[in-house]
Structures are given as C-alpha cells and as structure tokens.
Amino acid sequence: MKRTTTRTQDIDRHVRRSYPRASHHTGPDPSSNWRDLIGVTYQQAHKYERGINRVSAGRLFEVARVLSVPVAYLFEGLDAEDHRPVSPRERMCLELARNFAQIPNEKHQEALSKLARALATQQ
C-alpha cells in the first residue's frame, strides 16, 4: 500500500509531465509562452517542472487557462485503478470524524473525545 504522500507526489509528477504535452497549443516556444502568460520567471517555471516547488491550485488553474486546456487535461491518464477500496473500518473512521466535526457544542466534543480515549486505553 502506498502512503498518501507518495500518491500525492506521483500525481504532482504526472501533472508536471502534462505541461509539455499541453503546451503544443501555445506556439513555437511553448515553455516561454506559458511562463510569460502566467507571470513567472524561467527559474520559477523550472522549479515547477522539476518538482522543486509545488504548484498551487490557483497557479495550476492559470497554467491550464494559458495552455487552453481544461484543468482535468493535466490529470488525464492517472490510473484510477491504482486506488484501493476503502475498508469498512476506514469508512467508519471517516464517518466518525465528519460527525464529530458537526457537533456544535465544544463540551460535547470534549466529552466524546474523553470517552474515545477511555475506550482506547481499555484492555
């Protein structure tokens, strides 16, 4: 099983590889065009492309816009089958977290937290 951070890095790498694929829309010197159009220097664009700096969601939107492709294009080809199904236990934990976050009363949240701690320490 891959860790979430590894999967995130794999996705970042895939998106970075999409820039040249998409940049054929921008003309003879595609890399300088998209850099100029989103207002970053050669050095900053190089850092994005090499994975030294991560691209924010807003910057990713701008890159897609200037390359005249939908943002989804940058993610095309990601292997959806690589995802493992969520186990019943994981689903229950997610549901517990969502429900906990929706409890408006902080005292009730604290009481539930103490109960969970007490149950977790029982043998």
Tab-separated table of C-alpha atoms in Angstrom:
chain	number	residue	atom	x	y	z
A	1	MET	CA	0.000	0.000	0.000
A	2	LYS	CA	1.327	3.434	-0.921
A	3	ARG	CA	1.340	6.198	1.621
A	4	THR	CA	-0.802	9.228	0.841
A	5	THR	CA	2.238	11.465	0.449
A	6	THR	CA	3.707	9.059	-2.101
A	7	ARG	CA	0.457	9.078	-4.069
A	8	THR	CA	0.370	12.877	-3.920
A	9	GLN	CA	3.927	13.056	-5.220
A	10	ASP	CA	3.017	10.654	-8.035
A	11	ILE	CA	0.127	12.917	-9.025
A	12	ASP	CA	2.351	16.018	-8.883
A	13	ARG	CA	4.862	14.279	-11.142
A	14	HIS	CA	2.133	13.282	-13.595
A	15	VAL	CA	0.775	16.833	-13.775
A	16	ARG	CA	4.279	18.239	-14.346
A	17	ARG	CA	4.689	15.849	-17.278
A	18	SER	CA	1.411	17.198	-18.694
A	19	TYR	CA	2.802	20.719	-19.236
A	20	PRO	CA	4.852	19.854	-22.322
A	21	ARG	CA	2.027	17.675	-23.658
A	22	ALA	CA	-0.407	20.569	-23.347
A	23	SER	CA	1.973	23.339	-24.340
A	24	HIS	CA	1.947	22.368	-28.011
A	25	HIS	CA	-1.103	24.662	-28.174
A	26	THR	CA	0.897	27.786	-27.398
A	27	GLY	CA	3.257	28.145	-30.343
A	28	PRO	CA	6.929	27.693	-31.311
A	29	ASP	CA	8.481	28.192	-27.868
A	30	PRO	CA	5.775	26.712	-25.636
A	31	SER	CA	7.650	26.805	-22.353
A	32	SER	CA	8.441	30.513	-22.520
A	33	ASN	CA	4.884	31.304	-23.609
A	34	TRP	CA	3.183	29.688	-20.649
A	35	ARG	CA	5.773	31.167	-18.268
A	36	ASP	CA	5.216	34.644	-19.648
A	37	LEU	CA	1.448	34.279	-19.699
A	38	ILE	CA	1.207	33.243	-16.043
A	39	GLY	CA	3.849	35.744	-14.987
A	40	VAL	CA	6.632	33.540	-13.665
A	41	THR	CA	10.339	33.602	-14.401
A	42	TYR	CA	12.237	30.862	-16.194
A	43	GLN	CA	13.707	29.849	-12.839
A	44	GLN	CA	10.287	29.548	-11.165
A	45	ALA	CA	8.836	27.598	-14.103
A	46	HIS	CA	11.864	25.305	-13.998
A	47	LYS	CA	11.253	24.690	-10.299
A	48	TYR	CA	7.621	23.797	-11.048
A	49	GLU	CA	8.620	21.463	-13.865
A	50	ARG	CA	11.336	19.737	-11.816
A	51	GLY	CA	9.146	19.385	-8.739
A	52	ILE	CA	11.319	21.596	-6.554
A	53	ASN	CA	8.319	23.832	-5.851
A	54	ARG	CA	4.738	22.615	-5.738
A	55	VAL	CA	2.122	24.316	-7.880
A	56	SER	CA	-0.815	25.839	-6.012
A	57	ALA	CA	-4.372	25.210	-7.178
A	58	GLY	CA	-4.683	28.788	-8.398
A	59	ARG	CA	-1.431	28.570	-10.367
A	60	LEU	CA	-2.494	25.209	-11.810
A	61	PHE	CA	-5.739	26.821	-12.975
A	62	GLU	CA	-3.726	29.618	-14.631
A	63	VAL	CA	-1.399	27.132	-16.353
A	64	ALA	CA	-4.375	25.247	-17.796
A	65	ARG	CA	-6.001	28.502	-18.880
A	66	VAL	CA	-2.952	29.781	-20.774
A	67	LEU	CA	-2.377	26.361	-22.349
A	68	SER	CA	-6.032	26.445	-23.492
A	69	VAL	CA	-6.813	23.110	-21.891
A	70	PRO	CA	-9.220	22.191	-19.108
A	71	VAL	CA	-7.582	21.598	-15.728
A	72	ALA	CA	-8.718	17.970	-15.995
A	73	TYR	CA	-6.439	17.575	-19.037
A	74	LEU	CA	-3.423	17.920	-16.762
A	75	PHE	CA	-4.669	14.912	-14.790
A	76	GLU	CA	-5.607	12.716	-17.760
A	77	GLY	CA	-4.007	9.324	-17.719
A	78	LEU	CA	-3.824	8.933	-13.956
A	79	ASP	CA	-4.537	5.319	-13.291
A	80	ALA	CA	-7.829	5.275	-11.407
A	81	GLU	CA	-7.413	1.541	-10.830
A	82	ASP	CA	-4.419	2.263	-8.599
A	83	HIS	CA	-6.789	3.241	-5.797
A	84	ARG	CA	-7.571	0.516	-3.346
A	85	PRO	CA	-11.103	0.304	-1.967
A	86	VAL	CA	-11.784	1.938	1.385
A	87	SER	CA	-12.144	-0.677	4.113
A	88	PRO	CA	-15.254	-0.716	6.321
A	89	ARG	CA	-13.082	0.373	9.271
A	90	GLU	CA	-11.672	3.345	7.309
A	91	ARG	CA	-15.181	4.292	6.181
A	92	MET	CA	-16.357	4.178	9.807
A	93	CYS	CA	-13.422	6.382	10.907
A	94	LEU	CA	-14.206	8.927	8.205
A	95	GLU	CA	-17.861	8.973	9.177
A	96	LEU	CA	-16.907	9.377	12.852
A	97	ALA	CA	-14.641	12.324	12.006
A	98	ARG	CA	-17.335	14.002	9.887
A	99	ASN	CA	-19.946	13.549	12.589
A	100	PHE	CA	-17.580	14.788	15.291
A	101	ALA	CA	-16.840	17.937	13.281
A	102	GLN	CA	-20.570	18.648	13.025
A	103	ILE	CA	-21.130	18.640	16.805
A	104	PRO	CA	-21.676	22.333	17.566
A	105	ASN	CA	-21.123	22.129	21.322
A	106	GLU	CA	-17.432	22.069	22.297
A	107	LYS	CA	-18.240	20.469	25.665
A	108	HIS	CA	-19.952	17.599	23.868
A	109	GLN	CA	-16.936	17.243	21.574
A	110	GLU	CA	-14.619	17.132	24.584
A	111	ALA	CA	-16.832	14.548	26.333
A	112	LEU	CA	-16.836	12.357	23.236
A	113	SER	CA	-13.065	12.730	22.929
A	114	LYS	CA	-12.593	11.659	26.560
A	115	LEU	CA	-14.906	8.680	26.025
A	116	ALA	CA	-12.921	7.590	22.961
A	117	ARG	CA	-9.651	7.939	24.900
A	118	ALA	CA	-11.036	5.889	27.788
A	119	LEU	CA	-12.307	3.148	25.471
A	120	ALA	CA	-8.997	3.065	23.568
A	121	THR	CA	-6.979	2.501	26.752
A	122	GLN	CA	-9.170	-0.366	27.988
A	123	GLN	CA	-7.755	-3.827	27.508
